[in-house]
């Protein structure tokens, strides 16, 4: 099955790429999740729109990615969330909350889809969060989850 990716899929490609995948993977996962659209001649025209949107929010080049990496790695991000006794959170921390906390801490605007949390963050403590800034550059920063008062 030939599809056009709408979002980055690890191990498959970036938005706007036309890739060939197994029928079941495309039909049962990529299409229903909104990660891709079926390839047709009409959909081929959407590739330019998808790539233009990607370039607007993408890190410009390797040098810019290294600058952002240096800025992030010198940053300690604090996130106050509601927690019960024993430090258990009501719910879990989402990538969108982490991106907002990075901006409040003085960091750059990040794409939440490139953020990789270490499993489910469901208790207070320190966590190492990784973000892929560029295919060759990944930054790791510390996220301090505390109980909100």
Coordinates of N, CA, C and O in Angstrom, one line a residue:
X1 N 0.8 -1.2 0.0 CA 0.0 0.0 0.0 C 0.9 1.2 0.0 O 1.8 1.3 0.8
X2 N 0.6 2.2 -0.9 CA 1.4 3.4 -1.0 C 0.6 4.5 -0.2 O -0.6 4.7 -0.4
X3 N 1.3 5.2 0.7 CA 0.7 6.2 1.6 C 1.6 7.5 1.6 O 2.8 7.4 1.3
X4 N 1.0 8.6 2.0 CA 1.7 9.8 2.2 C 1.6 10.2 3.7 O 0.5 10.2 4.2
X5 N 2.8 10.3 4.3 CA 2.8 10.6 5.7 C 2.4 12.0 6.0 O 2.8 13.0 5.3
X6 N 1.5 12.2 7.0 CA 1.1 13.5 7.5 C 1.9 14.0 8.7 O 2.0 15.2 9.0
X7 N 2.4 13.0 9.4 CA 3.2 13.3 10.6 C 4.5 12.4 10.6 O 4.5 11.4 9.9
X8 N 5.4 12.8 11.4 CA 6.6 11.9 11.5 C 6.3 10.6 12.2 O 5.7 10.6 13.3
X9 N 6.7 9.5 11.6 CA 6.6 8.2 12.1 C 8.0 7.6 12.3 O 8.7 7.5 11.3
X10 N 8.4 7.3 13.5 CA 9.7 6.8 13.8 C 10.0 5.5 13.0 O 9.2 4.6 12.9
X11 N 11.1 5.5 12.2 CA 11.5 4.3 11.4 C 10.8 4.3 10.1 O 11.1 3.4 9.3
X12 N 9.9 5.2 9.8 CA 9.2 5.2 8.5 C 9.5 6.4 7.6 O 9.8 6.3 6.5
X13 N 9.4 7.6 8.2 CA 9.7 8.8 7.5 C 9.1 10.1 8.1 O 8.6 10.0 9.2
X14 N 9.2 11.2 7.4 CA 8.8 12.5 7.9 C 7.6 12.9 7.1 O 7.2 12.4 6.0
X15 N 6.9 14.0 7.5 CA 5.7 14.4 6.8 C 6.0 14.8 5.3 O 7.0 15.4 5.0
X16 N 5.1 14.3 4.5 CA 5.2 14.6 3.0 C 5.9 13.5 2.3 O 5.9 13.5 1.1
X17 N 6.5 12.5 3.0 CA 7.1 11.4 2.3 C 6.1 10.4 1.8 O 5.1 10.1 2.5
X18 N 6.4 9.9 0.6 CA 5.5 8.8 0.0 C 6.3 7.5 0.3 O 7.4 7.3 -0.1
X19 N 5.6 6.6 1.1 CA 6.2 5.3 1.5 C 5.3 4.2 1.1 O 4.1 4.3 1.0
X20 N 5.9 3.0 1.0 CA 5.2 1.8 0.7 C 5.2 1.0 2.0 O 6.3 0.7 2.6
X21 N 4.0 0.6 2.5 CA 3.9 -0.2 3.7 C 3.0 -1.4 3.5 O 2.3 -1.4 2.5
X22 N 3.1 -2.3 4.4 CA 2.2 -3.5 4.4 C 0.7 -3.0 4.5 O 0.4 -2.0 5.2
X23 N -0.2 -3.7 3.8 CA -1.6 -3.2 3.8 C -2.2 -3.1 5.2 O -2.9 -2.2 5.5
X24 N -2.0 -4.1 6.0 CA -2.5 -4.1 7.4 C -2.0 -3.0 8.2 O -2.8 -2.3 9.0
X25 N -0.7 -2.7 8.1 CA -0.1 -1.6 8.9 C -0.7 -0.2 8.5 O -1.1 0.6 9.3
X26 N -0.9 0.0 7.2 CA -1.5 1.2 6.7 C -2.9 1.3 7.1 O -3.4 2.3 7.6
X27 N -3.7 0.3 6.8 CA -5.1 0.3 6.9 C -5.6 0.3 8.4 O -6.5 1.0 8.8
X28 N -4.9 -0.5 9.3 CA -5.3 -0.6 10.6 C -4.6 0.3 11.6 O -5.1 0.5 12.7
X29 N -3.5 1.0 11.3 CA -2.8 1.8 12.2 C -2.6 3.2 11.7 O -3.1 4.2 12.2
X30 N -1.9 3.4 10.5 CA -1.5 4.7 10.1 C -2.7 5.5 9.6 O -2.7 6.7 10.0
X31 N -3.6 5.0 8.9 CA -4.7 5.8 8.4 C -5.7 6.1 9.5 O -6.1 7.3 9.7
X32 N -6.1 5.2 10.4 CA -7.1 5.6 11.5 C -6.5 6.5 12.5 O -7.2 7.4 13.0
X33 N -5.2 6.5 12.7 CA -4.6 7.4 13.7 C -4.3 8.7 13.1 O -3.9 9.7 13.8
X34 N -4.5 8.9 11.8 CA -4.3 10.2 11.2 C -2.8 10.5 10.9 O -2.5 11.6 10.6
X35 N -2.0 9.5 10.9 CA -0.6 9.7 10.6 C -0.3 9.7 9.1 O 0.7 10.2 8.7
X36 N -1.2 9.2 8.3 CA -1.0 9.2 6.8 C -2.3 9.3 6.1 O -3.4 9.1 6.7
X37 N -2.2 9.5 4.8 CA -3.4 9.5 3.9 C -3.0 8.5 2.7 O -1.8 8.3 2.4
X38 N -4.0 8.0 2.1 CA -3.8 7.1 1.0 C -3.2 7.9 -0.2 O -3.6 9.0 -0.4
X39 N -2.3 7.3 -0.9 CA -1.6 7.9 -2.1 C -2.6 7.8 -3.3 O -3.0 6.7 -3.6
X40 N -2.9 9.0 -3.9 CA -3.6 9.0 -5.1 C -2.9 10.2 -5.9 O -2.1 10.9 -5.4
X41 N -3.3 10.3 -7.2 CA -2.7 11.4 -8.0 C -3.2 12.7 -7.4 O -2.5 13.7 -7.4
X42 N -4.4 12.8 -6.9 CA -4.9 14.0 -6.3 C -4.3 14.3 -5.0 O -4.0 15.5 -4.7
X43 N -4.0 13.3 -4.2 CA -3.4 13.5 -2.9 C -1.9 13.9 -3.1 O -1.3 14.5 -2.2
X44 N -1.3 13.5 -4.2 CA 0.1 13.9 -4.5 C 0.3 15.4 -4.5 O 1.3 15.9 -4.1
X45 N -0.8 16.2 -4.8 CA -0.7 17.6 -4.8 C -0.6 18.2 -3.4 O -0.1 19.3 -3.1
X46 N -1.1 17.4 -2.4 CA -1.1 17.8 -1.0 C 0.3 17.8 -0.4 O 0.6 18.4 0.7
X47 N 1.2 17.1 -1.0 CA 2.6 16.9 -0.5 C 3.2 18.3 -0.3 O 3.9 18.5 0.7
X48 N 3.1 19.2 -1.3 CA 3.7 20.5 -1.2 C 3.1 21.3 0.0 O 3.9 21.9 0.7
X49 N 1.8 21.1 0.3 CA 1.2 21.8 1.4 C 1.8 21.2 2.7 O 2.1 22.0 3.7
X50 N 1.9 19.9 2.8 CA 2.4 19.2 4.0 C 3.9 19.6 4.2 O 4.3 19.9 5.4
X51 N 4.7 19.6 3.2 CA 6.1 20.0 3.4 C 6.3 21.5 3.7 O 7.2 21.8 4.5
X52 N 5.4 22.3 3.2 CA 5.5 23.8 3.6 C 5.2 23.9 5.0 O 5.8 24.7 5.7
X53 N 4.2 23.3 5.6 CA 3.8 23.3 7.0 C 4.9 22.8 7.8 O 5.2 23.3 8.9
X54 N 5.6 21.7 7.4 CA 6.7 21.1 8.2 C 7.8 22.1 8.2 O 8.4 22.2 9.3
X55 N 8.2 22.7 7.1 CA 9.3 23.6 7.1 C 9.1 24.8 8.0 O 10.1 25.4 8.5
X56 N 7.9 25.2 8.2 CA 7.6 26.4 9.0 C 7.9 26.1 10.5 O 8.3 27.0 11.2
X57 N 7.7 24.9 11.0 CA 8.0 24.6 12.4 C 9.3 23.8 12.6 O 9.5 23.4 13.7
X58 N 10.0 23.5 11.6 CA 11.2 22.6 11.7 C 12.4 23.4 12.1 O 12.5 24.6 11.8
X59 N 13.3 22.8 12.7 CA 14.6 23.4 13.0 C 15.3 23.6 11.7 O 15.3 22.7 10.8
X60 N 15.9 24.8 11.5 CA 16.4 25.2 10.2 C 17.5 24.3 9.7 O 17.5 23.8 8.5
X61 N 18.6 24.1 10.5 CA 19.7 23.2 10.0 C 20.4 22.6 11.2 O 20.0 22.8 12.4
X62 N 21.5 21.9 11.0 CA 22.2 21.3 12.0 C 22.8 22.3 13.0 O 22.8 22.0 14.2
X63 N 23.3 23.4 12.6 CA 23.8 24.4 13.5 C 22.8 25.0 14.4 O 23.0 25.1 15.6
X64 N 21.6 25.2 13.9 CA 20.5 25.7 14.7 C 20.0 24.7 15.7 O 19.7 25.0 16.8
X65 N 20.0 23.4 15.3 CA 19.7 22.3 16.2 C 20.7 22.2 17.3 O 20.3 22.0 18.5
X66 N 21.9 22.4 17.1 CA 22.9 22.4 18.1 C 22.8 23.5 19.1 O 23.0 23.4 20.3
X67 N 22.4 24.7 18.6 CA 22.2 25.9 19.4 C 21.0 25.6 20.4 O 21.1 25.8 21.6
X68 N 19.9 25.0 19.8 CA 18.7 24.7 20.6 C 19.1 23.6 21.7 O 18.6 23.7 22.8
X69 N 19.9 22.7 21.3 CA 20.3 21.6 22.2 C 21.1 22.2 23.3 O 20.8 21.8 24.5
X70 N 22.0 23.1 23.1 CA 22.8 23.7 24.2 C 21.9 24.5 25.1 O 22.1 24.4 26.3
X71 N 20.9 25.2 24.5 CA 20.0 25.9 25.3 C 19.1 25.0 26.2 O 18.9 25.3 27.4
X72 N 18.7 23.9 25.7 CA 17.8 23.0 26.4 C 18.6 22.2 27.5 O 18.1 22.0 28.6
X73 N 19.8 21.8 27.2 CA 20.6 21.0 28.2 C 21.0 21.8 29.4 O 21.3 21.3 30.4
X74 N 21.1 23.1 29.2 CA 21.4 24.0 30.4 C 20.2 24.4 31.2 O 20.2 25.2 32.1
X75 N 19.0 23.8 30.9 CA 17.8 24.2 31.4 C 17.2 23.1 32.4 O 17.3 21.9 32.1
X76 N 16.7 23.5 33.5 CA 16.0 22.6 34.4 C 14.5 23.0 34.4 O 14.2 24.1 34.8
X77 N 13.7 22.2 33.9 CA 12.3 22.5 33.7 C 11.5 22.0 34.9 O 11.6 20.8 35.3
X78 N 10.7 22.9 35.6 CA 9.9 22.5 36.7 C 8.5 22.5 36.3 O 8.0 23.4 35.7
X79 N 7.7 21.5 36.7 CA 6.3 21.3 36.4 C 5.6 21.0 37.7 O 5.8 19.9 38.3
X80 N 4.7 21.9 38.1 CA 3.9 21.6 39.3 C 2.5 21.0 38.8 O 1.8 21.7 38.1
X81 N 2.2 19.9 39.3 CA 0.9 19.2 39.0 C 0.2 18.7 40.3 O 0.9 18.6 41.3
X82 N -1.1 18.5 40.2 CA -1.8 18.0 41.3 C -1.4 16.6 41.7 O -1.3 15.7 40.8
X83 N -1.1 16.4 42.9 CA -0.7 15.0 43.4 C -1.4 14.7 44.7 O -1.7 15.6 45.5
X84 N -1.5 13.4 44.9 CA -2.1 12.9 46.2 C -1.0 12.6 47.2 O 0.2 12.9 47.0
X85 N -1.4 11.9 48.2 CA -0.4 11.4 49.2 C 0.6 10.4 48.6 O 0.2 9.6 47.7
X86 N 1.8 10.5 49.0 CA 2.8 9.6 48.5 C 3.4 10.0 47.2 O 4.2 9.3 46.6
X87 N 3.0 11.2 46.7 CA 3.6 11.7 45.4 C 2.9 11.1 44.2 O 3.5 11.4 43.1
X88 N 1.8 10.4 44.3 CA 1.1 9.9 43.1 C 0.3 11.0 42.4 O -0.4 11.8 43.1
X89 N 0.5 11.2 41.1 CA -0.2 12.2 40.4 C -1.7 11.8 40.1 O -2.0 10.6 39.9
X90 N -2.5 12.8 40.0 CA -3.9 12.6 39.4 C -3.8 12.6 37.9 O -3.8 13.7 37.3
X91 N -3.7 11.5 37.3 CA -3.4 11.5 35.8 C -1.9 11.3 35.6 O -1.2 10.8 36.4
X92 N -1.5 11.8 34.4 CA -0.1 11.7 34.1 C 0.3 13.0 33.4 O -0.5 13.7 32.9
X93 N 1.6 13.2 33.3 CA 2.2 14.3 32.6 C 2.2 14.1 31.1 O 2.6 13.0 30.6
X94 N 1.6 15.0 30.3 CA 1.6 14.9 28.8 C 2.7 15.7 28.2 O 3.3 16.6 28.8
X95 N 3.1 15.3 26.9 CA 4.1 16.1 26.2 C 3.7 17.5 26.0 O 4.6 18.4 26.1
X96 N 2.4 17.8 25.9 CA 2.0 19.2 25.7 C 2.3 20.0 27.0 O 2.7 21.2 26.9
X97 N 2.1 19.4 28.2 CA 2.4 20.1 29.4 C 3.9 20.3 29.6 O 4.3 21.4 30.1
X98 N 4.7 19.4 29.1 CA 6.2 19.5 29.2 C 6.6 20.7 28.3 O 7.5 21.5 28.7
X99 N 6.1 20.8 27.1 CA 6.4 21.8 26.1 C 6.1 23.2 26.7 O 6.9 24.1 26.6
X100 N 4.9 23.3 27.3 CA 4.5 24.6 28.0 C 5.5 24.9 29.1 O 5.8 26.1 29.3
X101 N 5.9 23.9 29.9 CA 6.8 24.2 31.0 C 8.2 24.6 30.5 O 8.8 25.5 31.1
X102 N 8.6 24.1 29.4 CA 9.9 24.5 28.8 C 9.8 26.0 28.4 O 10.8 26.7 28.6
X103 N 8.7 26.4 27.8 CA 8.6 27.8 27.4 C 8.5 28.7 28.6 O 9.1 29.8 28.6
X104 N 7.9 28.3 29.6 CA 7.8 29.1 30.9 C 9.1 29.2 31.5 O 9.4 30.2 32.2
X105 N 10.0 28.2 31.4 CA 11.3 28.2 32.0 C 12.3 29.0 31.1 O 13.5 29.1 31.4
X106 N 11.9 29.6 30.0 CA 12.7 30.4 29.2 C 13.3 29.6 28.0 O 14.3 30.1 27.4
X107 N 12.8 28.4 27.7 CA 13.4 27.7 26.6 C 12.7 28.0 25.3 O 11.7 28.8 25.2
X108 N 13.1 27.3 24.2 CA 12.5 27.6 22.9 C 11.2 26.9 22.7 O 10.8 26.0 23.5
X109 N 10.4 27.3 21.7 CA 9.2 26.6 21.4 C 9.5 25.3 20.7 O 10.3 25.2 19.8
X110 N 8.9 24.2 21.2 CA 9.2 22.9 20.7 C 8.0 22.2 20.1 O 6.9 22.6 20.4
X111 N 8.2 21.2 19.3 CA 7.1 20.4 18.8 C 6.9 19.2 19.7 O 7.7 18.4 19.9
X112 N 5.7 19.1 20.3 CA 5.4 18.1 21.3 C 5.5 16.7 20.7 O 5.7 15.7 21.4
X113 N 5.3 16.5 19.4 CA 5.4 15.2 18.7 C 6.8 14.7 18.7 O 7.0 13.5 18.5
X114 N 7.8 15.5 18.9 CA 9.2 15.0 18.9 C 9.7 14.7 20.3 O 10.8 14.3 20.4
X115 N 8.9 15.0 21.3 CA 9.3 14.7 22.6 C 9.1 13.3 23.0 O 8.1 12.6 22.7
X116 N 10.1 12.7 23.7 CA 10.0 11.3 24.1 C 10.1 11.3 25.7 O 11.2 11.4 26.2
X117 N 9.0 11.0 26.3 CA 9.0 10.9 27.8 C 9.4 9.5 28.2 O 9.2 8.6 27.4
X118 N 10.1 9.4 29.4 CA 10.5 8.0 29.8 C 9.3 7.3 30.4 O 9.2 7.1 31.6
X119 N 8.5 6.7 29.5 CA 7.3 6.0 30.0 C 6.2 6.9 30.5 O 6.2 8.1 30.0
X120 N 5.4 6.5 31.3 CA 4.3 7.3 31.8 C 4.8 8.0 33.1 O 5.2 7.4 34.0
X121 N 4.7 9.3 33.1 CA 5.1 10.1 34.3 C 3.9 10.3 35.2 O 3.0 11.0 35.0
X122 N 3.9 9.4 36.3 CA 2.7 9.4 37.2 C 3.1 9.6 38.6 O 2.2 9.4 39.5
X123 N 4.3 10.1 38.9 CA 4.6 10.4 40.3 C 5.6 11.6 40.3 O 6.3 11.9 39.2
X124 N 5.8 12.3 41.4 CA 6.7 13.4 41.5 C 8.1 12.8 41.5 O 8.4 11.7 41.8
X125 N 9.0 13.7 41.0 CA 10.4 13.3 40.9 C 11.1 13.9 39.7 O 10.6 14.8 39.0
X126 N 12.4 13.5 39.5 CA 13.1 14.0 38.4 C 13.1 13.0 37.2 O 13.3 11.8 37.5
X127 N 12.9 13.5 36.0 CA 12.9 12.6 34.8 C 13.8 13.2 33.8 O 13.9 14.4 33.6
X128 N 14.4 12.3 33.0 CA 15.2 12.7 31.8 C 14.3 12.6 30.6 O 13.8 11.6 30.3
X129 N 14.1 13.7 29.9 CA 13.3 13.8 28.8 C 14.1 14.1 27.5 O 15.0 14.9 27.6
X130 N 13.9 13.3 26.5 CA 14.6 13.4 25.2 C 13.8 14.0 24.2 O 12.6 13.7 24.1
X131 N 14.4 14.9 23.3 CA 13.6 15.5 22.2 C 14.5 15.4 21.0 O 15.7 15.7 21.0
X132 N 14.0 14.9 19.9 CA 14.7 14.9 18.6 C 14.5 16.2 17.9 O 13.5 16.5 17.4
X133 N 15.6 17.0 17.8 CA 15.6 18.3 17.2 C 15.9 18.2 15.7 O 15.4 19.0 14.9
X134 N 16.6 17.2 15.3 CA 17.1 17.1 13.9 C 17.4 15.6 13.8 O 17.6 14.9 14.8
X135 N 17.4 15.0 12.6 CA 17.7 13.6 12.5 C 19.1 13.2 13.1 O 19.2 12.0 13.5
X136 N 20.0 14.1 13.2 CA 21.3 13.8 13.8 C 21.5 14.3 15.2 O 22.5 14.0 15.9
X137 N 20.5 15.1 15.7 CA 20.7 15.8 17.0 C 19.5 15.5 17.9 O 18.4 15.7 17.5
X138 N 19.8 15.0 19.1 CA 18.8 14.8 20.2 C 19.3 15.5 21.4 O 20.5 15.4 21.8
X139 N 18.4 16.2 22.1 CA 18.7 16.8 23.4 C 18.1 16.1 24.5 O 17.0 15.6 24.4
X140 N 18.7 16.1 25.7 CA 18.2 15.5 26.9 C 18.2 16.6 28.0 O 19.2 17.3 28.2
X141 N 17.0 16.8 28.6 CA 17.0 17.8 29.7 C 16.2 17.1 30.9 O 15.6 16.1 30.8
X142 N 16.4 17.8 32.1 CA 15.8 17.3 33.3 C 14.4 17.9 33.5 O 14.3 19.1 33.5
X143 N 13.4 17.1 33.8 CA 12.1 17.6 34.1 C 11.8 17.3 35.6 O 11.9 16.1 36.0
X144 N 11.6 18.3 36.4 CA 11.3 18.1 37.8 C 9.8 18.2 38.0 O 9.3 19.3 37.9
X145 N 9.2 17.1 38.4 CA 7.8 17.1 38.6 C 7.5 17.3 40.1 O 8.1 16.5 40.9
X146 N 6.8 18.3 40.5 CA 6.5 18.6 41.9 C 5.0 18.6 42.1 O 4.2 18.8 41.2
X147 N 4.6 18.5 43.4 CA 3.2 18.6 43.7 C 2.8 20.0 43.8 O 3.5 20.8 44.5
X148 N 1.7 20.4 43.2 CA 1.2 21.7 43.3 C 0.6 22.0 44.6 O -0.1 21.1 45.2
X149 N 0.7 23.1 45.1 CA 0.2 23.5 46.5 C -1.2 24.0 46.4 O -1.7 24.6 45.5

